[in-house]
């Protein structure tokens, strides 16, 4: 065979053409948590009867306490109404059907509760006859509808293993991914926590609060304001200042927002126009904020082997807030797994989940001193009883417990509502 | 000193060809001789008395070759001769270096191989070598790449004995991964090829080929996917199966040259 230019050209052409051939084979899988959208008919959801028969507490969420009344949220379904006139024998008397509710807040015998896209105001001056005052439709977000006219209200998550096509270029197709929980109010990072009590004490893990006639709500990236001086009405929303927001706390014309990587403060001296005041950045963590006064706040940072706040930083921080909104750490305590906290007198109680309850001397608000670590109780969140200063309410993995505190700071269990 | 060495070399060469120290005139066969001054002679060399041997040229003329002045020679039974002094290896040793590359816009493979071997017959070359390279594949928006090296056994069978030799070639070995994401391990390596080798008038020969590159890789890694899911665990047990373009350069040496140069 003679070597000719044609031979070389043909051979080269064939080999170059062949180089485009890729036919990898074998198996490839991916295992992940698959989100499947959950749709509901909003009209059916909105037509649910408000007051229903009492039912067992299965998956508790937010807790509100007054002298004679306990409200315990049932995650996704509504609120249990509990007669606590006899604190040694609390009794469930009814259930408020609020579909897709997780967060609520109580102020002056009114409940402000979210129900998927809506914000509800419920009159509970007579706990046996709660009345829906107003349903503000689509107050939280504009509904996303499917072809059947149903609105998405969340996702169901399930771990799946699926086959992956090798070298499939269809994966290049542009996919619009929208995390709907950025708009709606997502689940709390604290399994069971206090809304507050009738004495005006506010919990540290709220996503809805009321302050001076205005209601503030936070979703993951949006702070919304509602005017409730006359009739509840939407005012404004802002995405400024914070991302991945988790908790909100109003005090002294300021709104403290705890996010997974920061604490952000808004000036709400003009309540319907929150103005960014300052922020403090920290590592990724779940972080309820307890502002004490205009220049001091306590922050707990909780991380662990869970999706919301992965990491290994667990601490209690004392923050200094200067006049210009700058924040810095003045004291830090290493902790195991801090959730909620409350200040009772000069004592700061911090729930550490299954690791117990920590007590600090806070007589000097900016120089805490660790007094006691009580691992006999498990505590997600802590709040004082609204009328009895010697009683402590603890939300634990087992249920809601009411304790009496003796002079040695020992806790004496009075009653428990099992979850 | 150099001349003494050359003399010794020629003597060894003659001995290797089975000549005895007799006066029998034997034909070495067709050969090419190269003198120190660059002169090249082609023809049949006959052993003669002393150090000046007769060479019968194709014209029918006979010239005398001074074995002292011979710097290089090629023998008919060790190479195939072609025009313009080009030749191909028939009997001897070789070292091949090749670069194979290819793939699509989603993935690429690049592979270099270095092979050492000998001629089992005039057409069948055997050897062993080692290679190294890089490949990647695309899984649901994630590229996973692998770097590896592999020892292998080698065989090449030539389909003809012409100036352009067509050949079938194969490498078989085991790939060891040196770099990837997550956990990973290699597996069997197969690399058949079909190509052509070009004759030249030096010891270096170019070749090109189309090859089929197969390597088994296994592993798992964490990533995301095209749907925006985070913390996705990928597991794979995949054969890279890619048609590559190969270009290579061989260094060949006949047994006689090897003896002359190194012994």
XYZ file of C-alpha atoms in Angstrom:
682
model
C 0.000 0.000 0.000
C 1.342 3.348 -0.956
C 1.187 6.233 1.415
C -0.623 9.016 -0.329
C -1.985 12.312 0.779
C -5.464 10.880 0.329
C -4.694 7.958 2.617
C -3.403 10.215 5.344
C -6.275 12.641 4.961
C -8.863 9.870 5.082
C -7.279 8.233 8.115
C -7.017 11.510 9.941
C -10.597 12.400 9.127
C -11.880 9.066 10.410
C -9.978 9.246 13.653
C -11.014 12.837 14.299
C -14.643 11.929 13.689
C -14.317 9.002 16.040
C -12.951 11.158 18.823
C -16.368 12.725 19.248
C -17.724 9.377 20.374
C -18.250 8.987 24.123
C -20.335 6.131 25.370
C -19.492 5.692 29.040
C -21.543 2.995 30.680
C -22.253 1.720 34.162
C -24.440 2.916 36.973
C -24.666 6.236 38.761
C -27.141 7.195 41.435
C -27.868 10.179 43.562
C -29.392 10.058 47.011
C -31.009 13.201 48.279
C -33.966 14.599 50.131
C -36.617 15.073 47.503
C -39.097 17.858 47.964
C -42.573 17.247 46.634
C -44.826 20.260 46.474
C -47.976 20.196 48.576
C -50.944 22.014 47.061
C -54.197 22.959 48.696
C -57.435 24.534 47.658
C -57.266 27.876 49.387
C -61.019 28.322 49.501
C -61.447 25.017 51.287
C -58.636 25.929 53.618
C -60.214 29.274 54.402
C -63.644 27.784 54.969
C -62.519 25.584 57.871
C -64.497 26.058 61.075
C -62.380 27.927 63.576
C -63.322 26.246 66.836
C -63.165 22.459 67.008
C -63.240 19.846 69.704
C -60.261 19.349 71.940
C -57.689 16.913 70.673
C -54.399 15.449 71.809
C -51.182 17.364 71.414
C -49.063 15.536 68.879
C -46.504 17.932 67.447
C -46.338 21.079 69.570
C -44.886 24.341 68.408
C -45.439 27.749 69.914
C -46.693 28.174 73.490
C -48.426 31.128 75.101
C -49.132 31.384 78.792
C -51.453 33.545 80.811
C -52.675 33.191 84.343
C -55.578 30.953 83.403
C -54.945 30.097 79.799
C -52.389 28.154 77.825
C -52.231 28.151 74.046
C -50.122 25.435 72.453
C -49.609 25.339 68.725
C -50.101 22.075 66.850
C -47.600 22.396 64.009
C -49.446 22.725 60.720
C -52.970 22.407 62.100
C -53.852 25.026 64.677
C -53.782 25.894 68.357
C -54.837 23.960 71.454
C -56.741 26.052 73.989
C -55.994 24.904 77.545
C -57.616 25.978 80.746
C -54.791 26.572 83.227
C -56.887 27.940 86.058
C -55.670 25.049 88.121
C -51.957 24.993 87.274
C -51.664 21.547 88.807
C -54.298 20.221 86.468
C -54.337 22.030 83.119
C -57.140 20.888 80.787
C -57.521 21.094 77.009
C -60.868 22.669 76.267
C -60.881 23.259 72.509
C -58.845 23.438 69.350
C -58.544 26.326 66.910
C -58.457 25.004 63.349
C -55.860 27.093 61.559
C -54.569 24.985 58.657
C -50.859 25.287 57.899
C -50.233 27.353 60.988
C -46.894 27.263 62.731
C -46.413 30.734 64.149
C -48.691 32.860 66.220
C -48.427 35.712 68.668
C -50.728 36.884 71.422
C -51.288 40.478 72.440
C -54.109 41.866 74.534
C -56.220 38.717 74.202
C -55.853 38.643 70.441
C -54.053 35.955 68.523
C -52.174 36.869 65.367
C -51.644 33.655 63.432
C -50.451 32.773 59.979
C -52.355 30.260 57.882
C -50.345 29.546 54.740
C -50.745 32.819 52.815
C -53.091 34.523 55.235
C -52.715 36.398 58.480
C -55.531 35.911 60.991
C -56.549 37.946 63.986
C -58.553 35.966 66.544
C -60.314 37.330 69.584
C -59.751 35.066 72.618
C -61.064 37.337 75.322
C -63.504 34.510 75.948
C -61.359 31.406 75.487
C -64.459 29.264 75.183
C -65.792 31.350 72.301
C -62.847 32.476 70.158
C -63.902 34.704 67.277
C -62.174 35.341 63.995
C -61.782 39.114 63.783
C -60.257 39.297 60.357
C -58.540 37.122 57.822
C -56.043 39.104 55.791
C -55.852 37.071 52.616
C -52.468 36.656 50.955
C -50.860 38.851 53.590
C -47.761 36.692 53.862
C -47.206 36.159 50.146
C -48.979 36.006 46.821
C -50.081 32.422 46.215
C -48.347 30.260 43.672
C -50.965 28.244 41.854
C -50.827 25.039 39.852
C -52.901 24.205 36.786
C -55.771 23.046 38.981
C -56.015 26.373 40.747
C -54.469 25.006 43.909
C -51.863 26.930 45.864
C -48.558 25.538 46.973
C -48.228 25.601 50.734
C -45.002 23.762 51.296
C -43.107 20.634 50.550
C -42.997 17.069 51.737
C -39.501 15.770 52.087
C -38.413 12.216 51.514
C -34.998 10.701 51.007
C -34.816 8.994 47.632
C -32.180 7.324 45.500
C -32.502 7.904 41.784
C -30.577 6.780 38.748
C -28.481 9.470 37.077
C -27.863 9.438 33.344
C -24.164 9.635 32.645
C -23.060 12.594 30.518
C -26.641 13.622 29.836
C -26.607 17.165 28.529
C -30.283 17.649 29.287
C -29.080 18.553 32.768
C -27.889 21.758 31.128
C -31.455 22.845 30.594
C -32.280 25.900 32.535
C -34.395 25.075 35.548
C -36.133 27.763 37.493
C -35.764 26.798 41.106
C -37.804 28.686 43.617
C -37.544 27.984 47.291
C -41.042 28.818 48.315
C -40.169 28.834 51.968
C -38.339 32.061 51.307
C -41.766 33.640 50.998
C -43.914 31.699 53.433
C -43.087 31.407 57.091
C -40.891 28.318 57.530
C -40.734 25.956 60.507
C -38.964 27.218 63.584
C -35.502 25.947 64.425
C -36.647 25.562 68.042
C -38.917 22.516 68.348
C -41.166 23.997 71.040
C -40.838 27.580 72.185
C -42.718 30.309 73.973
C -44.585 33.058 72.210
C -44.705 35.014 75.421
C -47.008 35.504 78.349
C -49.852 37.725 79.351
C -47.545 39.839 81.499
C -45.872 41.157 78.394
C -42.895 38.863 78.371
C -41.912 37.915 74.876
C -40.300 34.693 73.752
C -37.064 34.742 71.802
C -38.032 32.426 68.949
C -40.975 34.263 67.394
C -41.578 35.012 63.745
C -44.656 37.137 64.453
C -44.752 39.949 66.998
C -46.990 42.877 67.775
C -45.569 46.197 68.919
C -47.398 49.467 69.504
C -50.299 48.591 67.241
C -48.184 47.133 64.432
C -47.650 43.490 63.584
C -44.310 42.359 62.214
C -43.723 39.028 60.483
C -40.591 37.490 59.059
C -40.267 34.801 56.466
C -36.828 33.653 55.489
C -35.891 36.810 53.586
C -38.786 39.194 54.048
C -39.846 41.438 56.902
C -43.480 42.546 56.611
C -45.335 45.213 58.546
C -49.094 45.334 59.260
C -50.970 48.212 60.800
C -53.428 47.090 63.484
C -54.319 50.394 65.051
C -57.798 50.299 63.542
C -58.178 47.297 61.323
C -55.405 44.886 60.453
C -53.925 45.923 57.105
C -50.750 45.291 55.198
C -48.297 48.213 55.183
C -45.006 47.214 53.645
C -42.360 44.541 53.172
C -38.623 44.794 53.035
C -35.861 42.412 52.094
C -33.210 44.755 53.421
C -30.748 43.977 56.107
C -31.128 40.325 56.853
C -31.182 36.961 55.162
C -32.306 33.582 56.388
C -34.181 35.214 59.252
C -35.274 33.097 62.202
C -36.430 35.216 65.118
C -37.782 38.676 65.780
C -37.962 40.662 69.039
C -39.229 44.220 69.543
C -38.061 46.453 72.379
C -37.478 50.171 72.890
C -38.458 51.123 69.330
C -36.070 48.606 67.889
C -36.662 45.337 66.158
C -33.991 42.686 66.683
C -33.863 40.059 63.974
C -31.882 36.891 64.536
C -30.702 35.296 61.308
C -28.594 32.235 60.701
C -25.475 34.327 60.175
C -26.231 37.667 61.816
C -28.186 39.763 64.249
C -29.788 42.753 62.546
C -31.440 45.672 64.272
C -34.130 47.861 62.708
C -35.203 51.213 64.067
C -39.007 51.197 64.373
C -39.461 54.558 66.044
C -41.650 55.109 63.008
C -43.360 51.747 63.330
C -44.580 51.373 59.768
C -41.160 52.113 58.284
C -38.464 49.825 59.672
C -35.058 51.381 59.093
C -31.877 49.370 59.171
C -29.863 50.339 62.243
C -26.980 47.904 62.495
C -25.936 44.300 62.439
C -23.581 41.766 63.933
C -22.272 38.902 61.796
C -21.467 35.464 63.118
C -20.914 31.953 61.852
C -23.800 29.931 60.511
C -25.985 28.973 63.471
C -29.478 29.111 64.914
C -29.523 32.208 67.048
C -32.396 33.521 69.172
C -31.774 37.071 70.361
C -32.802 38.495 73.711
C -32.313 42.263 73.759
C -31.985 43.591 77.290
C -31.744 47.333 76.738
C -30.619 49.737 74.057
C -26.957 48.785 74.343
C -27.008 45.129 75.460
C -28.360 41.939 73.930
C -27.865 38.247 74.569
C -27.506 35.859 71.658
C -27.316 32.097 71.666
C -25.558 30.371 68.793
C -26.504 26.761 68.257
C -25.071 24.403 65.696
C -24.847 20.687 65.368
C -25.446 17.758 63.108
C -28.729 18.985 61.671
C -29.677 20.660 58.442
C -30.828 24.043 59.749
C -27.618 25.013 61.480
C -24.734 22.677 60.663
C -21.464 23.319 62.443
C -19.791 23.041 65.795
C -20.207 26.433 67.437
C -22.411 26.593 70.508
C -22.183 29.699 72.618
C -23.915 32.416 74.584
C -22.789 35.896 73.559
C -23.243 39.195 75.340
C -23.349 41.920 72.695
C -22.560 45.578 73.099
C -24.607 47.861 70.828
C -23.222 51.345 70.319
C -25.131 54.469 69.309
C -24.376 54.029 65.630
C -25.624 50.428 65.517
C -22.213 48.811 65.727
C -22.154 45.583 67.717
C -19.345 43.676 69.371
C -18.984 40.756 71.730
C -18.180 41.709 75.310
C -18.563 38.256 76.822
C -18.854 34.720 75.517
C -19.702 31.405 77.151
C -19.153 28.070 75.512
C -22.302 25.946 75.641
C -23.556 22.546 74.556
C -26.726 23.246 72.639
C -28.459 26.522 73.548
C -32.050 27.097 72.390
C -34.280 29.718 74.049
C -33.661 31.925 77.083
C -35.331 34.345 79.422
C -34.380 36.851 82.073
C -36.193 36.623 85.387
C -35.092 39.270 87.789
C -31.340 39.069 87.797
C -31.222 35.475 86.632
C -30.784 34.448 83.017
C -32.108 30.994 82.188
C -30.900 29.313 79.007
C -32.445 26.085 77.772
C -29.899 23.654 76.423
C -32.288 21.027 75.101
C -31.327 17.579 76.261
C -28.256 19.040 77.964
C -30.360 20.725 80.626
C -30.887 24.246 81.892
C -28.169 26.818 82.529
C -28.601 29.631 85.035
C -26.514 32.830 85.020
C -26.245 35.700 87.435
C -27.143 38.753 85.331
C -27.172 41.359 88.082
C -24.535 43.051 85.960
C -26.228 42.788 82.571
C -22.956 43.029 80.680
C -20.943 40.703 82.874
C -22.730 37.414 83.378
C -21.636 34.799 85.840
C -22.524 31.143 85.490
C -24.360 29.940 88.575
C -25.787 26.553 87.854
C -26.107 23.826 85.284
C -29.197 21.737 85.945
C -29.172 18.591 83.857
C -32.179 17.133 85.659
C -34.511 18.910 83.235
C -34.497 19.123 79.470
C -35.346 22.558 78.149
C -35.895 23.973 74.672
C -37.217 27.256 75.951
C -37.914 28.992 79.247
C -40.377 31.677 80.309
C -41.577 33.066 83.641
C -45.124 32.427 84.735
C -47.202 35.548 83.969
C -48.336 36.131 87.519
C -46.277 33.978 89.820
C -42.639 35.111 89.941
C -41.651 31.878 91.649
C -42.863 29.753 88.776
C -40.971 28.807 85.673
C -42.403 27.386 82.455
C -40.194 25.048 80.481
C -40.828 23.686 76.997
C -39.038 20.370 76.847
C -38.907 17.400 74.487
C -41.417 15.642 76.750
C -43.892 18.460 77.133
C -44.712 21.703 78.836
C -43.691 21.732 82.481
C -44.500 24.195 85.231
C -41.955 24.422 88.020
C -41.753 26.248 91.305
C -38.345 27.756 92.070
C -37.203 27.570 95.685
C -34.651 29.775 97.400
C -31.775 27.516 96.334
C -32.900 27.808 92.712
C -34.022 24.197 92.810
C -36.913 23.351 90.476
C -39.976 21.615 91.885
C -42.276 20.153 89.247
C -45.888 21.274 89.640
C -47.476 19.949 86.495
C -46.703 18.656 83.052
C -48.590 18.566 79.790
C -47.167 15.714 77.778
C -46.510 16.211 74.113
C 40.236 3.931 20.791
C 37.030 4.503 18.921
C 38.246 2.528 15.973
C 39.189 -0.299 18.253
C 35.712 -0.260 19.641
C 34.220 -0.311 16.173
C 36.387 -3.207 15.232
C 35.278 -5.058 18.262
C 31.693 -4.279 17.477
C 31.934 -5.527 13.942
C 33.561 -8.664 15.217
C 30.730 -9.231 17.639
C 28.265 -8.565 14.887
C 29.839 -11.143 12.683
C 29.977 -13.621 15.480
C 26.327 -13.054 16.226
C 25.452 -13.846 12.656
C 27.054 -17.201 12.954
C 30.124 -16.670 10.976
C 33.089 -18.708 11.880
C 36.622 -17.604 11.399
C 36.836 -19.245 8.069
C 37.385 -17.981 4.585
C 33.874 -18.891 3.514
C 32.315 -15.885 1.834
C 28.825 -15.336 3.134
C 26.155 -12.851 2.088
C 24.878 -10.721 4.970
C 21.843 -9.964 2.879
C 20.680 -6.570 1.806
C 21.856 -3.887 4.145
C 22.513 -0.223 4.523
C 25.831 0.987 5.787
C 26.655 4.412 7.009
C 30.222 5.636 7.235
C 31.572 8.017 9.826
C 31.674 10.778 7.206
C 27.956 10.340 6.416
C 28.356 8.273 3.285
C 25.618 5.695 2.866
C 25.966 2.430 0.957
C 23.247 0.005 0.041
C 23.698 -3.496 -1.210
C 24.681 -7.017 -0.288
C 27.747 -7.194 1.881
C 29.979 -10.223 1.696
C 32.476 -11.193 4.261
C 35.916 -11.025 2.854
C 39.400 -11.431 4.061
C 40.802 -8.736 6.221
C 38.874 -5.587 7.019
C 37.812 -4.588 3.505
C 34.715 -6.473 2.521
C 33.007 -6.514 -0.871
C 29.543 -5.030 -1.321
C 27.469 -5.895 -4.373
C 25.378 -2.926 -5.434
C 22.089 -3.178 -7.312
C 23.849 -1.809 -10.384
C 25.958 -4.941 -10.439
C 29.060 -3.105 -9.361
C 31.107 -4.244 -6.402
C 32.770 -1.873 -4.027
C 34.992 -2.484 -1.015
C 33.737 -1.503 2.388
C 36.170 -0.652 5.106
C 34.712 -2.037 8.279
C 36.720 0.483 10.284
C 34.670 3.322 8.835
C 31.251 1.786 9.456
C 29.291 3.804 11.953
C 25.800 2.400 11.519
C 24.200 -0.443 9.654
C 20.824 -1.999 9.133
C 20.262 -5.586 8.199
C 17.685 -7.004 5.899
C 16.446 -9.517 8.429
C 15.933 -6.873 11.096
C 14.158 -4.136 9.173
C 11.981 -3.628 6.129
C 13.696 -1.339 3.641
C 11.866 1.234 1.573
C 12.748 4.040 -0.724
C 14.765 7.010 0.482
C 16.413 4.858 3.179
C 13.210 4.634 5.133
C 12.607 1.480 7.071
C 10.321 -0.257 9.540
C 11.288 -2.570 12.362
C 11.200 -6.280 11.806
C 13.290 -7.579 14.682
C 14.434 -5.639 17.712
C 13.189 -3.493 20.515
C 11.100 -0.396 20.858
C 9.915 2.307 23.214
C 6.605 3.965 22.393
C 5.334 7.234 23.689
C 1.751 8.071 22.820
C -0.749 10.745 23.660
C -4.441 9.923 23.343
C -7.108 12.526 23.714
C -10.741 13.102 22.944
C -14.196 13.354 24.348
C -17.175 15.603 23.927
C -18.082 19.030 25.177
C -19.298 17.515 28.441
C -16.227 15.475 29.138
C -12.671 14.963 28.072
C -9.984 12.335 28.327
C -6.274 12.848 28.006
C -3.892 9.958 28.348
C -0.156 9.446 27.896
C 1.432 6.016 27.701
C 5.014 4.870 27.705
C 5.602 1.337 26.473
C 8.751 -0.787 26.250
C 8.829 -3.980 24.278
C 10.363 -6.331 21.783
C 9.424 -7.962 18.519
C 8.008 -11.379 19.115
C 7.863 -11.843 15.352
C 8.197 -9.522 12.414
C 4.563 -8.507 12.870
C 3.788 -9.116 16.514
C 5.290 -6.707 19.033
C 4.909 -7.327 22.754
C 5.728 -5.245 25.773
C 4.658 -3.568 28.951
C 4.344 -0.037 30.130
C 2.606 2.481 32.244
C 0.335 5.377 31.540
C -1.347 8.244 33.244
C -4.183 10.527 32.462
C -7.294 12.423 33.247
C -10.973 11.916 32.476
C -14.162 13.498 33.646
C -17.846 12.798 33.354
C -20.977 14.798 33.911
C -23.652 13.712 36.393
C -26.715 15.869 36.854
C -24.870 19.198 36.788
C -21.820 17.842 38.582
C -18.527 17.168 36.883
C -16.523 14.447 38.513
C -12.950 14.098 37.364
C -10.433 11.348 37.850
C -6.690 11.272 37.599
C -4.983 7.910 37.434
C -1.986 5.921 36.433
C -1.975 2.388 35.133
C 0.577 -0.341 34.485
C -0.320 -2.522 31.534
C 0.724 -5.264 29.165
C 1.017 -4.398 25.529
C 0.624 -6.051 22.161
C 0.659 -4.770 18.613
C 0.014 -6.784 15.479
C 0.946 -5.289 12.127
C -1.347 -6.104 9.260
C 1.224 -5.461 6.538
C 4.909 -4.862 6.048
C 4.786 -1.731 3.965
C 6.141 1.719 4.371
C 2.814 2.612 6.006
C 2.059 -0.234 8.363
C -1.439 -0.720 9.611
C -1.665 -2.228 13.032
C -4.002 -3.447 15.721
C -2.844 -2.607 19.201
C -4.018 -3.428 22.694
C -3.176 -2.449 26.243
C -4.614 -4.220 29.250
C -3.886 -3.288 32.840
C -5.217 -1.880 36.041
C -5.943 1.775 36.764
C -5.067 3.304 40.115
C -6.823 6.573 40.876
C -4.684 9.312 42.355
C -7.161 12.150 42.552
C -10.905 12.726 42.515
C -13.672 13.892 44.847
C -14.984 11.967 47.828
C -14.039 8.332 47.898
C -12.840 6.593 44.758
C -11.093 3.559 43.369
C -9.969 2.369 39.975
C -10.373 -0.840 38.072
C -9.442 -2.624 34.853
C -7.908 -0.654 32.005
C -8.327 -1.674 28.351
C -7.147 0.342 25.402
C -7.443 -1.249 21.948
C -6.442 0.776 18.902
C -6.226 0.678 15.152
C -3.576 2.805 13.547
C -0.850 3.375 11.056
C 2.853 3.622 11.576
C 5.024 5.609 9.190
C 8.437 4.505 8.023
C 11.317 6.916 8.442
C 15.040 6.940 7.890
C 15.773 7.360 11.576
C 15.074 5.317 14.644
C 12.045 7.468 15.437
C 8.752 6.466 13.845
C 5.518 8.411 14.056
C 2.191 6.732 14.345
C -1.431 7.789 14.599
C -4.382 5.738 15.690
C -7.963 5.736 16.674
C -8.329 4.029 20.021
C -11.044 2.895 22.360
C -10.251 3.851 25.931
C -11.916 1.871 28.708
C -11.299 2.370 32.413
C -13.481 1.338 35.299
C -13.886 3.875 38.114
C -15.969 3.610 41.265
C -16.689 6.028 44.068
C -19.015 8.439 45.782
C -19.018 12.133 46.522
C -21.201 14.874 47.948
C -22.540 17.669 45.805
C -25.681 19.279 44.486
C -27.804 18.565 41.468
C -29.447 20.302 38.575
C -32.685 20.730 40.513
C -30.988 22.818 43.167
C -30.947 20.055 45.759
C -28.108 20.314 48.226
C -26.308 17.552 50.098
C -26.752 15.089 47.275
C -24.763 11.871 47.595
C -23.598 10.495 44.277
C -22.452 6.905 43.828
C -21.077 5.559 40.588
C -19.538 2.479 39.069
C -18.775 3.581 35.555
C -16.623 2.556 32.639
C -15.085 5.415 30.762
C -15.639 4.248 27.202
C -14.243 6.800 24.837
C -12.941 6.843 21.329
C -9.712 8.760 21.297
C -7.312 10.090 18.741
C -3.811 8.902 19.419
C -0.539 10.259 18.192
C 2.713 8.598 19.112
C 6.393 8.393 18.557
C 8.369 5.172 18.704
C 12.041 4.736 19.191
C 13.196 1.463 17.663
C 16.466 -0.327 17.805
C 17.448 -3.553 16.138
C 19.188 -6.273 18.016
C 22.352 -5.594 16.075
C 22.204 -1.901 16.876
C 21.578 -2.673 20.486
C 24.595 -4.926 20.653
C 26.729 -2.443 18.771
C 25.699 0.561 20.857
C 25.523 -0.881 24.294
C 27.638 -4.003 24.449
